Coordinates of C-alpha atoms and ligand atoms in Angstrom, one line a residue:
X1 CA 110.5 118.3 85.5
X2 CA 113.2 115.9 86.5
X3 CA 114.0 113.1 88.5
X4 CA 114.2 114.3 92.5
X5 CA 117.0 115.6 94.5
X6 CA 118.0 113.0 96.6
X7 CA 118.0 115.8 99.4
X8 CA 114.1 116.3 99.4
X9 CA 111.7 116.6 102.8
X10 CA 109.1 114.1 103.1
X11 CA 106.5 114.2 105.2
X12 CA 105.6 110.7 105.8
X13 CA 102.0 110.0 107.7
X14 CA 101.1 106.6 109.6
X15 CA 104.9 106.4 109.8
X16 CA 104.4 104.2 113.2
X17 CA 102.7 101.4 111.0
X18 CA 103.3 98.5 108.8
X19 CA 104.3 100.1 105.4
X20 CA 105.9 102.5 107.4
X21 CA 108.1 100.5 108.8
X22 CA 108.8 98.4 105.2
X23 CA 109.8 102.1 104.1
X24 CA 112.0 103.4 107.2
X25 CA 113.5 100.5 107.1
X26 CA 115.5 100.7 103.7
X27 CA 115.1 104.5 103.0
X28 CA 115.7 106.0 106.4
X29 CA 119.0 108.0 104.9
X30 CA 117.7 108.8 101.6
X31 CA 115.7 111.7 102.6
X32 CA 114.8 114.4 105.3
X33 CA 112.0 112.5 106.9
X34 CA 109.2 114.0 108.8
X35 CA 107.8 111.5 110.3
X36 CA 103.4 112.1 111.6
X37 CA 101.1 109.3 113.6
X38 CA 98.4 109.8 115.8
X39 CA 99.9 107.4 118.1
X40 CA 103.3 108.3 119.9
X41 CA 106.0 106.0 118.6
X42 CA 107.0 102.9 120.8
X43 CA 110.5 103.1 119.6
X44 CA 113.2 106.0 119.1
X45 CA 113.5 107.3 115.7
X46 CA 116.5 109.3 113.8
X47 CA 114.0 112.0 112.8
X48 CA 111.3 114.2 113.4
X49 CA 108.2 112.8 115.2
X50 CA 104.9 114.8 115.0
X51 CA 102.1 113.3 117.0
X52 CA 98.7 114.6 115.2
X53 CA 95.6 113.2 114.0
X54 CA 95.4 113.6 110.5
X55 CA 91.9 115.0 110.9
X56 CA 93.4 117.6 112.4
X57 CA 93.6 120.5 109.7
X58 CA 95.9 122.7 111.9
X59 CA 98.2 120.3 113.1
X60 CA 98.6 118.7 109.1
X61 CA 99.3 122.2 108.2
X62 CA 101.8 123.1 110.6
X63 CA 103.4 119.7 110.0
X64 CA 103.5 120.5 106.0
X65 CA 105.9 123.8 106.1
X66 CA 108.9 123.8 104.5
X67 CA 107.8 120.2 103.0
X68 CA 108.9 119.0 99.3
X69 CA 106.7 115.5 99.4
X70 CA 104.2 114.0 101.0
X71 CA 103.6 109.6 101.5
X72 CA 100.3 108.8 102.6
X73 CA 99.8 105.9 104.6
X74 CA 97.8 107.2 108.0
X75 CA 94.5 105.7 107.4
X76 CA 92.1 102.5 109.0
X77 CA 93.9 99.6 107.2
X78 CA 91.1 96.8 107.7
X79 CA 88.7 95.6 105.0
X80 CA 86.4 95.3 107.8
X81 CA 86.5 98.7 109.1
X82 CA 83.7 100.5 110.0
X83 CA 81.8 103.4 107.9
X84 CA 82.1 106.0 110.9
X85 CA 86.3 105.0 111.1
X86 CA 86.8 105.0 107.4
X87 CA 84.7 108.4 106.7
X88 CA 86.7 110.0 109.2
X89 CA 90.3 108.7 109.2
X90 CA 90.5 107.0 105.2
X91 CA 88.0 109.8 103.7
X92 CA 88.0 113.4 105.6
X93 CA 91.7 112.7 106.5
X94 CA 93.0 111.9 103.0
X95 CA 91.4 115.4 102.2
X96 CA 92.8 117.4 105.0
X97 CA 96.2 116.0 104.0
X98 CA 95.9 116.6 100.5
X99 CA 94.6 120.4 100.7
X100 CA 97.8 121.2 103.3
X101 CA 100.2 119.5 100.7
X102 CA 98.2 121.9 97.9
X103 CA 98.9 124.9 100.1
X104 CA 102.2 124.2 100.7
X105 CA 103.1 123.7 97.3
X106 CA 104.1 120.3 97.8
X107 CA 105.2 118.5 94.5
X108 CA 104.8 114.8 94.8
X109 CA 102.3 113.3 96.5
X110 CA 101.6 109.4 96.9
X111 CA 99.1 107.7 98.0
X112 CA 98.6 104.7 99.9
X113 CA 95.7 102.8 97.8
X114 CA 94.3 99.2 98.0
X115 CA 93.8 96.3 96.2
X116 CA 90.3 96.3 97.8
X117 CA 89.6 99.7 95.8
X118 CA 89.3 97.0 93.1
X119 CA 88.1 93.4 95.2
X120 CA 84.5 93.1 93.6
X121 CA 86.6 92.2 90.2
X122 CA 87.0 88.7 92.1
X123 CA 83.4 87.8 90.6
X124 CA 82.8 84.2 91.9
X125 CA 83.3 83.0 88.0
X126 CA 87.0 84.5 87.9
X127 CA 88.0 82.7 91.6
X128 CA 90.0 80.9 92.0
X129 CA 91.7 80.5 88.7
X130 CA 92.4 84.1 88.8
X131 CA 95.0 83.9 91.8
X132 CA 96.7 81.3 89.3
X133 CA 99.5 81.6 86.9
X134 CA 97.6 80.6 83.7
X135 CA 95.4 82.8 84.1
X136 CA 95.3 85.9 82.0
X137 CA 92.8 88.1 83.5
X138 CA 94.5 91.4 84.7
X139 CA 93.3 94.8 86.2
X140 CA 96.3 97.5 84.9
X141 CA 94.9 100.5 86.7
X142 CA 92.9 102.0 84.0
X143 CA 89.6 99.9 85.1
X144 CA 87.2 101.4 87.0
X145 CA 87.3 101.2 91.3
X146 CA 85.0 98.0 92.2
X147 CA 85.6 98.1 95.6
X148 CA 84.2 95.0 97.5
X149 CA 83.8 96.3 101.4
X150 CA 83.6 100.1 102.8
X151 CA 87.5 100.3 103.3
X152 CA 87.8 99.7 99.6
X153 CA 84.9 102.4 98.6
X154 CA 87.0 105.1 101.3
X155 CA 90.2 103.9 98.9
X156 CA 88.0 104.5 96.2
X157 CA 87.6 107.7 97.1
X158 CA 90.9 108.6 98.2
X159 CA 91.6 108.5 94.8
X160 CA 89.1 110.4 93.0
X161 CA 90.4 112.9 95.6
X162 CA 94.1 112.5 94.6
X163 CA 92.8 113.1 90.9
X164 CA 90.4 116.3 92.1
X165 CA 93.4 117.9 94.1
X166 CA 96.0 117.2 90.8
X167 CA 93.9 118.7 88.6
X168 CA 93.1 121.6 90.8
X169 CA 97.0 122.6 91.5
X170 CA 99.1 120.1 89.2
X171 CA 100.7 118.5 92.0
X172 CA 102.2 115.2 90.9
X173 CA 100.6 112.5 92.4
X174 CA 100.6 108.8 92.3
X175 CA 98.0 106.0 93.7
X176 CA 99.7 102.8 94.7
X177 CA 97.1 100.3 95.2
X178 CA 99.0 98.0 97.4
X179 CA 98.3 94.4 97.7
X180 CA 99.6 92.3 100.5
X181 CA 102.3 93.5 102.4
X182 CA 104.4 91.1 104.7
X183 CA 107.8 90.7 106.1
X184 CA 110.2 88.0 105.3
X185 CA 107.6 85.4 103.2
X186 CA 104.4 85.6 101.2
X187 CA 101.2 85.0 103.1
X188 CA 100.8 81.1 103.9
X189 CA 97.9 78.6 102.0
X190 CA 96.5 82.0 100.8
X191 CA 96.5 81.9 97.3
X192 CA 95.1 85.8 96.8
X193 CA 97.9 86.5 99.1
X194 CA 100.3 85.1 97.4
X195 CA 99.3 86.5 94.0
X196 CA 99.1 90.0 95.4
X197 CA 102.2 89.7 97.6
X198 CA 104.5 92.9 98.3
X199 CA 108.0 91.9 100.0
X200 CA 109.4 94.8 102.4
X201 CA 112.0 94.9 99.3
X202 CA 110.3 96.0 96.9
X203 CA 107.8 98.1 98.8
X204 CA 110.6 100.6 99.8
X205 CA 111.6 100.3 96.3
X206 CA 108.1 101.3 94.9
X207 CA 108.1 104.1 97.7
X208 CA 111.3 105.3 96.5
X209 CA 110.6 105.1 92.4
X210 CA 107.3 107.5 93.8
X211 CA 109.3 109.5 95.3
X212 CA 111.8 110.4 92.6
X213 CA 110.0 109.5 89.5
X214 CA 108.6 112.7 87.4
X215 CA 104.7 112.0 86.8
X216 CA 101.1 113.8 86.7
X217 CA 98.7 111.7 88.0
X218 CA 99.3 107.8 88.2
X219 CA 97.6 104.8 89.3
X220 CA 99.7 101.5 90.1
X221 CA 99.7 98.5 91.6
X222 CA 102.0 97.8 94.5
X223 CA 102.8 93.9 94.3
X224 CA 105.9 91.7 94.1
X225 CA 106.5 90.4 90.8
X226 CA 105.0 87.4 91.7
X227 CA 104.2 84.6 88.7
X228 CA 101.0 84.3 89.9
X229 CA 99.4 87.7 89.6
X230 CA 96.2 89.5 88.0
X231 CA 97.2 93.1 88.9
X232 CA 99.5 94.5 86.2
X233 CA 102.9 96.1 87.3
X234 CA 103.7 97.1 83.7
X235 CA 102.8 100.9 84.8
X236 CA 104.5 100.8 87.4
X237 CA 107.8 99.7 85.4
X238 CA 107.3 102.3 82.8
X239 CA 106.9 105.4 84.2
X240 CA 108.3 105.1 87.9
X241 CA 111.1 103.2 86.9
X242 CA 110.0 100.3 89.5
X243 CA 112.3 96.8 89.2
X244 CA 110.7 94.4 91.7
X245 CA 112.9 91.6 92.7
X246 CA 111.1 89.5 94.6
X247 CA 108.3 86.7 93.7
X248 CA 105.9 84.3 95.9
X249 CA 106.5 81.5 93.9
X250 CA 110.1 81.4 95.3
X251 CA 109.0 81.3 98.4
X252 CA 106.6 78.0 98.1
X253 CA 108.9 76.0 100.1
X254 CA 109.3 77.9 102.7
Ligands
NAI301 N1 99.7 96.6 104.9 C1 99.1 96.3 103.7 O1 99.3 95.2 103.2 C2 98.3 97.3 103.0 C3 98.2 98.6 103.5 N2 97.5 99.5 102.7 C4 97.3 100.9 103.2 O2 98.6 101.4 103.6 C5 98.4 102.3 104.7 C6 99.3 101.8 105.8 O3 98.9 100.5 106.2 P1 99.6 99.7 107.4 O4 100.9 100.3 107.6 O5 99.4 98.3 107.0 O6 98.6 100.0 108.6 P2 99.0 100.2 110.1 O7 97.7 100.2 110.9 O8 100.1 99.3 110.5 O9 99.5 101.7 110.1 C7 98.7 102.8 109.9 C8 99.2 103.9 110.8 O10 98.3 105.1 110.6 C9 98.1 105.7 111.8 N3 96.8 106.4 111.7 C10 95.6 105.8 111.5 N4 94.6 106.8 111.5 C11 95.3 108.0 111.7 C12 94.9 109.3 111.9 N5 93.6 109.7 111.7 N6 95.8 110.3 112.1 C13 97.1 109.9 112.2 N7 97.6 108.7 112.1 C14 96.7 107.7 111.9 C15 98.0 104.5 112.9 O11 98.3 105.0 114.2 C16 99.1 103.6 112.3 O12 100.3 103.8 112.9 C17 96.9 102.3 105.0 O13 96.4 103.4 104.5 C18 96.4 101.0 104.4 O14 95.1 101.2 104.0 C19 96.9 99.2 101.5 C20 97.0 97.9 101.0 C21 97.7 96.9 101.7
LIG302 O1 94.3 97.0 102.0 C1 94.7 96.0 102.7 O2 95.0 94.8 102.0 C2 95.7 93.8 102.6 C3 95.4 92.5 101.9 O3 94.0 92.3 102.0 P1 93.5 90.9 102.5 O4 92.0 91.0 102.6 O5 94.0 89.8 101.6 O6 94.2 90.6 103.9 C4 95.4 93.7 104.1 O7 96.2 92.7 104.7 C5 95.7 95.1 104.8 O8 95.4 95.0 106.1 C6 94.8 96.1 104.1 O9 95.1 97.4 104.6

């Protein structure tokens, strides 16, 4: 298979949030955008708007005909959520989207992953020097999920889900484990922020490698390409094709 169509349908959950936004923002025209959120959108936008719940295995279904890709975002985002909001929204709903993209014959399917899939690597010997430049220490994908709160064992899972449902149908999926995503500047006197920083830039950039990159199954890291850094982005470069150009360190100063 080859690189996408430009002129594919993408179904694009939590499209009302954060990376959402980051995405819309640079990528609005490049593809037929359906765009689902369980919350009614606060602003207009130039495309399709289903309000469902992503638990909702009817309403996911019905919002998956006639779709070509799927980006998964709708989920609880805090590290801090609770067991009850990540089982149903990060766990159940990954699931329900996953089996309506399989039964729709979707063919590319990302999904939003976390750096805290992998936080319990930040043993108290490896911080801080690990958020660093010198520092060599670097997860590439390959390790093991160590989450280090319940949000990260629901990304966890999310993942071994992704794998389950590509092996089951051969859909071509990809697991971005995204780090810090914020507008403008890297996260102020946070140095684990700054390491694992993801400009708006380069996040609809990622997004859009995903999106027309050929693949199986992939995991990745979603950061800037930040000199200080312990996640590897070499994956990312080799087989989506992804060319950060942003980095913390340029933004010290600011
Ligand atoms: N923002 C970041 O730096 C990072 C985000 N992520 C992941 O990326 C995804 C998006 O995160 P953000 O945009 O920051 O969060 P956000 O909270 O800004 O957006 C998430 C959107 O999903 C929707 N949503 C939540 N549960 C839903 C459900 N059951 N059905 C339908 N819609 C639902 C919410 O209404 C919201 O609009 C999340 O899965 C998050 O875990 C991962 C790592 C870092
Ligand atoms: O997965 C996520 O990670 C980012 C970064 O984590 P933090 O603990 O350094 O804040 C977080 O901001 C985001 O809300 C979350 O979804």
């Amino acid at each position: 298979m080859g690189e996408r169509v430009r002129e594919s349908s993408v179904l694009l959950t939590g499209a009302s949030g954060r990376v959402g936004r980051a995405i819309l923002g640079r990528l609005g025209d490049a593809y037929d955008w359906r765009l689902l959120d369980r919350d009614r959108p606060t602003h207009e936008f130039d495309h399709e708007f289903v309000v469902a719940d992503i638990t909702d295995e009817e309403a996911v279904a019905e919002a998956m005909v006639g779709i070509d890709a799927v980006v998964h975002l709708a989920g609880d985002p805090r590290p801090e959520a609770p067991w009850d909001s990540v089982l149903a929204n990060n766990i159940d709903g990954t699931r329900t989207v996953l089996e309506a993209a399989v039964e729709a014959g979707v063919e590319r399917f990302v999904f939003a992953s976390s750096n805290h899939a992998v936080g319990g690597y930040e043993t108290e010997d490896r911080v801080p020097k690990l958020y660093r430049p010198p520092d060599e220490f670097r997860l590439d994908g390959t390790e093991l999920p160590r989450p280090g709160n319940l949000y990260g064992v629901s990304k966890a899972a999310g993942e071994t889900l992704c794998r389950y449902y590509h092996d089951e149908s051969g859909m071509g999926v990809v697991c971005v484990r995204i780090g810090n995503l914020t507008e403008s500047h890297p996260p102020k006197d946070y140095e684990r922020g700054q390491a694992m920083w993801l400009s708006y830039r380069d996040c609809a950039h990622l997004f859009e490698r995903c999106l027309d990159a050929d693949y199986g199954f992939e995991i990745v890291y979603g950061i800037s390409d930040n000199d200080r850094k312990y996640y590897s982005i070499d994956r990312a470069r080799e087989v989506l094709g992804y060319d950060p150009q942003d980095n913390s360190a340029d933004h010290i100063d600011d």
